[in-house]
Amino acid sequence: MAYRFGKAYRLLTTEEFSSVFALRKQRSRSFLAVLQSENNTLGHARLGLVVGKKAAKRANKRNYMKRVIREWFRLHQSALPAKDFVVRVRVMFEHEQYHEVCKQLAELMLPRECK
């Protein structure tokens, strides 16, 4: 398995994000909310990120949170179902909460048998 995060694994356009938001299949934890589509036709999972200024005013904080989520996705993409995921950060997290955020991502995105 190549652990890459190329364009094929990202949600890029507004239409791709909108199709996931339209289904409203959402699960939440304290730091994150994950919306997911039904199975996509690509055969692999794709990721979209939403980290608003409401969660963190400073761009460097928002970028850190996106890096953490992208890295977790990159390492676990082979275990994820072929769905489109949009991860929305609800509350800012920092390095001290890294393990808790990774745990929440696993709870929200991985199939039950992989946990």
PDB file of N, CA and C in Angstrom, residues 41-97:
ATOM      1  N   THR A  41     -18.091   5.553  -6.222  1.00  0.00           N
ATOM      2  CA  THR A  41     -17.805   4.589  -7.295  1.00  0.00           C
ATOM      3  C   THR A  41     -16.317   4.457  -7.570  1.00  0.00           C
ATOM      4  N   LEU A  42     -15.479   5.124  -6.796  1.00  0.00           N
ATOM      5  CA  LEU A  42     -14.042   5.127  -7.058  1.00  0.00           C
ATOM      6  C   LEU A  42     -13.314   3.937  -6.446  1.00  0.00           C
ATOM      7  N   GLY A  43     -13.897   3.318  -5.449  1.00  0.00           N
ATOM      8  CA  GLY A  43     -13.261   2.166  -4.824  1.00  0.00           C
ATOM      9  C   GLY A  43     -12.284   2.517  -3.721  1.00  0.00           C
ATOM     10  N   HIS A  44     -12.198   3.789  -3.337  1.00  0.00           N
ATOM     11  CA  HIS A  44     -11.337   4.204  -2.230  1.00  0.00           C
ATOM     12  C   HIS A  44     -11.953   5.424  -1.542  1.00  0.00           C
ATOM     13  N   ALA A  45     -11.531   5.658  -0.322  1.00  0.00           N
ATOM     14  CA  ALA A  45     -12.051   6.780   0.462  1.00  0.00           C
ATOM     15  C   ALA A  45     -11.452   8.092  -0.023  1.00  0.00           C
ATOM     16  N   ARG A  46     -12.246   9.165   0.120  1.00  0.00           N
ATOM     17  CA  ARG A  46     -11.759  10.509  -0.168  1.00  0.00           C
ATOM     18  C   ARG A  46     -12.059  11.398   1.027  1.00  0.00           C
ATOM     19  N   LEU A  47     -11.232  12.441   1.198  1.00  0.00           N
ATOM     20  CA  LEU A  47     -11.316  13.304   2.377  1.00  0.00           C
ATOM     21  C   LEU A  47     -11.485  14.758   1.975  1.00  0.00           C
ATOM     22  N   GLY A  48     -12.368  15.435   2.687  1.00  0.00           N
ATOM     23  CA  GLY A  48     -12.518  16.884   2.589  1.00  0.00           C
ATOM     24  C   GLY A  48     -12.416  17.458   3.991  1.00  0.00           C
ATOM     25  N   LEU A  49     -11.846  18.640   4.118  1.00  0.00           N
ATOM     26  CA  LEU A  49     -11.636  19.255   5.426  1.00  0.00           C
ATOM     27  C   LEU A  49     -12.325  20.608   5.514  1.00  0.00           C
ATOM     28  N   VAL A  50     -12.923  20.878   6.672  1.00  0.00           N
ATOM     29  CA  VAL A  50     -13.506  22.178   6.947  1.00  0.00           C
ATOM     30  C   VAL A  50     -12.994  22.606   8.310  1.00  0.00           C
ATOM     31  N   VAL A  51     -12.148  23.627   8.305  1.00  0.00           N
ATOM     32  CA  VAL A  51     -11.631  24.185   9.548  1.00  0.00           C
ATOM     33  C   VAL A  51     -11.857  25.688   9.467  1.00  0.00           C
ATOM     34  N   GLY A  52     -12.895  26.149  10.114  1.00  0.00           N
ATOM     35  CA  GLY A  52     -13.275  27.550  10.012  1.00  0.00           C
ATOM     36  C   GLY A  52     -12.562  28.443  11.007  1.00  0.00           C
ATOM     37  N   LYS A  53     -12.698  29.730  10.763  1.00  0.00           N
ATOM     38  CA  LYS A  53     -12.103  30.713  11.670  1.00  0.00           C
ATOM     39  C   LYS A  53     -12.788  30.701  13.028  1.00  0.00           C
ATOM     40  N   LYS A  54     -13.985  30.191  13.080  1.00  0.00           N
ATOM     41  CA  LYS A  54     -14.677  30.080  14.359  1.00  0.00           C
ATOM     42  C   LYS A  54     -13.958  29.093  15.276  1.00  0.00           C
ATOM     43  N   ALA A  55     -13.383  28.054  14.687  1.00  0.00           N
ATOM     44  CA  ALA A  55     -12.641  27.060  15.470  1.00  0.00           C
ATOM     45  C   ALA A  55     -11.293  27.614  15.923  1.00  0.00           C
ATOM     46  N   ALA A  56     -10.608  28.327  15.030  1.00  0.00           N
ATOM     47  CA  ALA A  56      -9.293  28.897  15.367  1.00  0.00           C
ATOM     48  C   ALA A  56      -9.065  30.135  14.513  1.00  0.00           C
ATOM     49  N   LYS A  57      -8.789  31.238  15.152  1.00  0.00           N
ATOM     50  CA  LYS A  57      -8.602  32.499  14.430  1.00  0.00           C
ATOM     51  C   LYS A  57      -7.321  32.519  13.611  1.00  0.00           C
ATOM     52  N   ARG A  58      -6.251  31.945  14.142  1.00  0.00           N
ATOM     53  CA  ARG A  58      -4.942  32.023  13.487  1.00  0.00           C
ATOM     54  C   ARG A  58      -4.785  30.926  12.434  1.00  0.00           C
ATOM     55  N   ALA A  59      -4.268  31.312  11.270  1.00  0.00           N
ATOM     56  CA  ALA A  59      -4.104  30.369  10.158  1.00  0.00           C
ATOM     57  C   ALA A  59      -3.154  29.236  10.513  1.00  0.00           C
ATOM     58  N   ASN A  60      -2.103  29.526  11.278  1.00  0.00           N
ATOM     59  CA  ASN A  60      -1.158  28.460  11.618  1.00  0.00           C
ATOM     60  C   ASN A  60      -1.817  27.387  12.487  1.00  0.00           C
ATOM     61  N   LYS A  61      -2.759  27.763  13.321  1.00  0.00           N
ATOM     62  CA  LYS A  61      -3.495  26.779  14.134  1.00  0.00           C
ATOM     63  C   LYS A  61      -4.419  25.950  13.256  1.00  0.00           C
ATOM     64  N   ARG A  62      -5.113  26.604  12.319  1.00  0.00           N
ATOM     65  CA  ARG A  62      -5.992  25.870  11.397  1.00  0.00           C
ATOM     66  C   ARG A  62      -5.174  24.916  10.531  1.00  0.00           C
ATOM     67  N   ASN A  63      -4.020  25.357  10.058  1.00  0.00           N
ATOM     68  CA  ASN A  63      -3.167  24.498   9.233  1.00  0.00           C
ATOM     69  C   ASN A  63      -2.661  23.296  10.016  1.00  0.00           C
ATOM     70  N   TYR A  64      -2.317  23.480  11.293  1.00  0.00           N
ATOM     71  CA  TYR A  64      -1.873  22.356  12.119  1.00  0.00           C
ATOM     72  C   TYR A  64      -2.977  21.308  12.222  1.00  0.00           C
ATOM     73  N   MET A  65      -4.204  21.754  12.465  1.00  0.00           N
ATOM     74  CA  MET A  65      -5.312  20.817  12.614  1.00  0.00           C
ATOM     75  C   MET A  65      -5.547  20.058  11.305  1.00  0.00           C
ATOM     76  N   LYS A  66      -5.454  20.746  10.178  1.00  0.00           N
ATOM     77  CA  LYS A  66      -5.613  20.067   8.885  1.00  0.00           C
ATOM     78  C   LYS A  66      -4.496  19.055   8.655  1.00  0.00           C
ATOM     79  N   ARG A  67      -3.272  19.397   9.025  1.00  0.00           N
ATOM     80  CA  ARG A  67      -2.150  18.459   8.861  1.00  0.00           C
ATOM     81  C   ARG A  67      -2.367  17.192   9.665  1.00  0.00           C
ATOM     82  N   VAL A  68      -2.822  17.330  10.888  1.00  0.00           N
ATOM     83  CA  VAL A  68      -3.067  16.171  11.748  1.00  0.00           C
ATOM     84  C   VAL A  68      -4.126  15.255  11.128  1.00  0.00           C
ATOM     85  N   ILE A  69      -5.209  15.823  10.660  1.00  0.00           N
ATOM     86  CA  ILE A  69      -6.293  15.022  10.090  1.00  0.00           C
ATOM     87  C   ILE A  69      -5.849  14.364   8.788  1.00  0.00           C
ATOM     88  N   ARG A  70      -5.152  15.111   7.929  1.00  0.00           N
ATOM     89  CA  ARG A  70      -4.665  14.531   6.671  1.00  0.00           C
ATOM     90  C   ARG A  70      -3.696  13.391   6.928  1.00  0.00           C
ATOM     91  N   GLU A  71      -2.818  13.554   7.903  1.00  0.00           N
ATOM     92  CA  GLU A  71      -1.839  12.501   8.204  1.00  0.00           C
ATOM     93  C   GLU A  71      -2.541  11.254   8.723  1.00  0.00           C
ATOM     94  N   TRP A  72      -3.531  11.414   9.596  1.00  0.00           N
ATOM     95  CA  TRP A  72      -4.273  10.252  10.087  1.00  0.00           C
ATOM     96  C   TRP A  72      -4.960   9.554   8.915  1.00  0.00           C
ATOM     97  N   PHE A  73      -5.600  10.321   8.035  1.00  0.00           N
ATOM     98  CA  PHE A  73      -6.278   9.743   6.878  1.00  0.00           C
ATOM     99  C   PHE A  73      -5.285   9.001   5.987  1.00  0.00           C
ATOM    100  N   ARG A  74      -4.154   9.592   5.738  1.00  0.00           N
ATOM    101  CA  ARG A  74      -3.141   8.984   4.866  1.00  0.00           C
ATOM    102  C   ARG A  74      -2.708   7.624   5.408  1.00  0.00           C
ATOM    103  N   LEU A  75      -2.507   7.522   6.703  1.00  0.00           N
ATOM    104  CA  LEU A  75      -2.046   6.283   7.314  1.00  0.00           C
ATOM    105  C   LEU A  75      -3.137   5.217   7.420  1.00  0.00           C
ATOM    106  N   HIS A  76      -4.397   5.621   7.418  1.00  0.00           N
ATOM    107  CA  HIS A  76      -5.496   4.681   7.610  1.00  0.00           C
ATOM    108  C   HIS A  76      -6.379   4.515   6.384  1.00  0.00           C
ATOM    109  N   GLN A  77      -6.026   5.094   5.260  1.00  0.00           N
ATOM    110  CA  GLN A  77      -6.924   5.067   4.106  1.00  0.00           C
ATOM    111  C   GLN A  77      -7.203   3.664   3.583  1.00  0.00           C
ATOM    112  N   SER A  78      -6.278   2.739   3.772  1.00  0.00           N
ATOM    113  CA  SER A  78      -6.524   1.374   3.290  1.00  0.00           C
ATOM    114  C   SER A  78      -7.606   0.666   4.115  1.00  0.00           C
ATOM    115  N   ALA A  79      -7.817   1.065   5.365  1.00  0.00           N
ATOM    116  CA  ALA A  79      -8.821   0.442   6.225  1.00  0.00           C
ATOM    117  C   ALA A  79     -10.186   1.119   6.114  1.00  0.00           C
ATOM    118  N   LEU A  80     -10.250   2.263   5.462  1.00  0.00           N
ATOM    119  CA  LEU A  80     -11.502   3.006   5.369  1.00  0.00           C
ATOM    120  C   LEU A  80     -12.377   2.459   4.240  1.00  0.00           C
ATOM    121  N   PRO A  81     -13.695   2.541   4.419  1.00  0.00           N
ATOM    122  CA  PRO A  81     -14.589   2.118   3.336  1.00  0.00           C
ATOM    123  C   PRO A  81     -14.537   3.122   2.185  1.00  0.00           C
ATOM    124  N   ALA A  82     -15.009   2.720   1.031  1.00  0.00           N
ATOM    125  CA  ALA A  82     -14.990   3.576  -0.165  1.00  0.00           C
ATOM    126  C   ALA A  82     -16.113   4.599  -0.079  1.00  0.00           C
ATOM    127  N   LYS A  83     -15.917   5.597   0.744  1.00  0.00           N
ATOM    128  CA  LYS A  83     -16.896   6.666   0.947  1.00  0.00           C
ATOM    129  C   LYS A  83     -16.173   8.003   0.871  1.00  0.00           C
ATOM    130  N   ASP A  84     -16.960   9.065   0.720  1.00  0.00           N
ATOM    131  CA  ASP A  84     -16.424  10.414   0.796  1.00  0.00           C
ATOM    132  C   ASP A  84     -16.671  10.924   2.211  1.00  0.00           C
ATOM    133  N   PHE A  85     -15.621  11.424   2.850  1.00  0.00           N
ATOM    134  CA  PHE A  85     -15.706  11.936   4.212  1.00  0.00           C
ATOM    135  C   PHE A  85     -15.398  13.428   4.215  1.00  0.00           C
ATOM    136  N   VAL A  86     -16.168  14.181   4.975  1.00  0.00           N
ATOM    137  CA  VAL A  86     -15.854  15.579   5.243  1.00  0.00           C
ATOM    138  C   VAL A  86     -15.681  15.692   6.747  1.00  0.00           C
ATOM    139  N   VAL A  87     -14.489  16.094   7.166  1.00  0.00           N
ATOM    140  CA  VAL A  87     -14.190  16.260   8.586  1.00  0.00           C
ATOM    141  C   VAL A  87     -14.257  17.745   8.902  1.00  0.00           C
ATOM    142  N   ARG A  88     -15.102  18.084   9.855  1.00  0.00           N
ATOM    143  CA  ARG A  88     -15.249  19.475  10.285  1.00  0.00           C
ATOM    144  C   ARG A  88     -14.729  19.604  11.712  1.00  0.00           C
ATOM    145  N   VAL A  89     -13.829  20.529  11.921  1.00  0.00           N
ATOM    146  CA  VAL A  89     -13.291  20.757  13.263  1.00  0.00           C
ATOM    147  C   VAL A  89     -14.284  21.635  14.012  1.00  0.00           C
ATOM    148  N   ARG A  90     -14.736  21.159  15.158  1.00  0.00           N
ATOM    149  CA  ARG A  90     -15.707  21.895  15.959  1.00  0.00           C
ATOM    150  C   ARG A  90     -15.024  22.821  16.955  1.00  0.00           C
ATOM    151  N   VAL A  91     -13.947  22.326  17.575  1.00  0.00           N
ATOM    152  CA  VAL A  91     -13.229  23.065  18.605  1.00  0.00           C
ATOM    153  C   VAL A  91     -11.741  22.926  18.325  1.00  0.00           C
ATOM    154  N   MET A  92     -11.021  24.007  18.547  1.00  0.00           N
ATOM    155  CA  MET A  92      -9.579  23.981  18.306  1.00  0.00           C
ATOM    156  C   MET A  92      -8.894  22.945  19.202  1.00  0.00           C
ATOM    157  N   PHE A  93      -7.935  22.236  18.618  1.00  0.00           N
ATOM    158  CA  PHE A  93      -7.100  21.330  19.400  1.00  0.00           C
ATOM    159  C   PHE A  93      -5.652  21.637  19.105  1.00  0.00           C
ATOM    160  N   GLU A  94      -4.803  21.301  20.070  1.00  0.00           N
ATOM    161  CA  GLU A  94      -3.373  21.546  19.935  1.00  0.00           C
ATOM    162  C   GLU A  94      -2.621  20.238  20.132  1.00  0.00           C
ATOM    163  N   HIS A  95      -1.319  20.327  20.163  1.00  0.00           N
ATOM    164  CA  HIS A  95      -0.467  19.141  20.226  1.00  0.00           C
ATOM    165  C   HIS A  95      -0.792  18.256  21.431  1.00  0.00           C
ATOM    166  N   GLU A  96      -1.189  18.844  22.524  1.00  0.00           N
ATOM    167  CA  GLU A  96      -1.489  18.071  23.734  1.00  0.00           C
ATOM    168  C   GLU A  96      -2.688  17.141  23.538  1.00  0.00           C
ATOM    169  N   GLN A  97      -3.593  17.494  22.652  1.00  0.00           N
ATOM    170  CA  GLN A  97      -4.783  16.686  22.418  1.00  0.00           C
ATOM    171  C   GLN A  97      -4.637  15.769  21.192  1.00  0.00           C
TER     172      GLN A  97
END
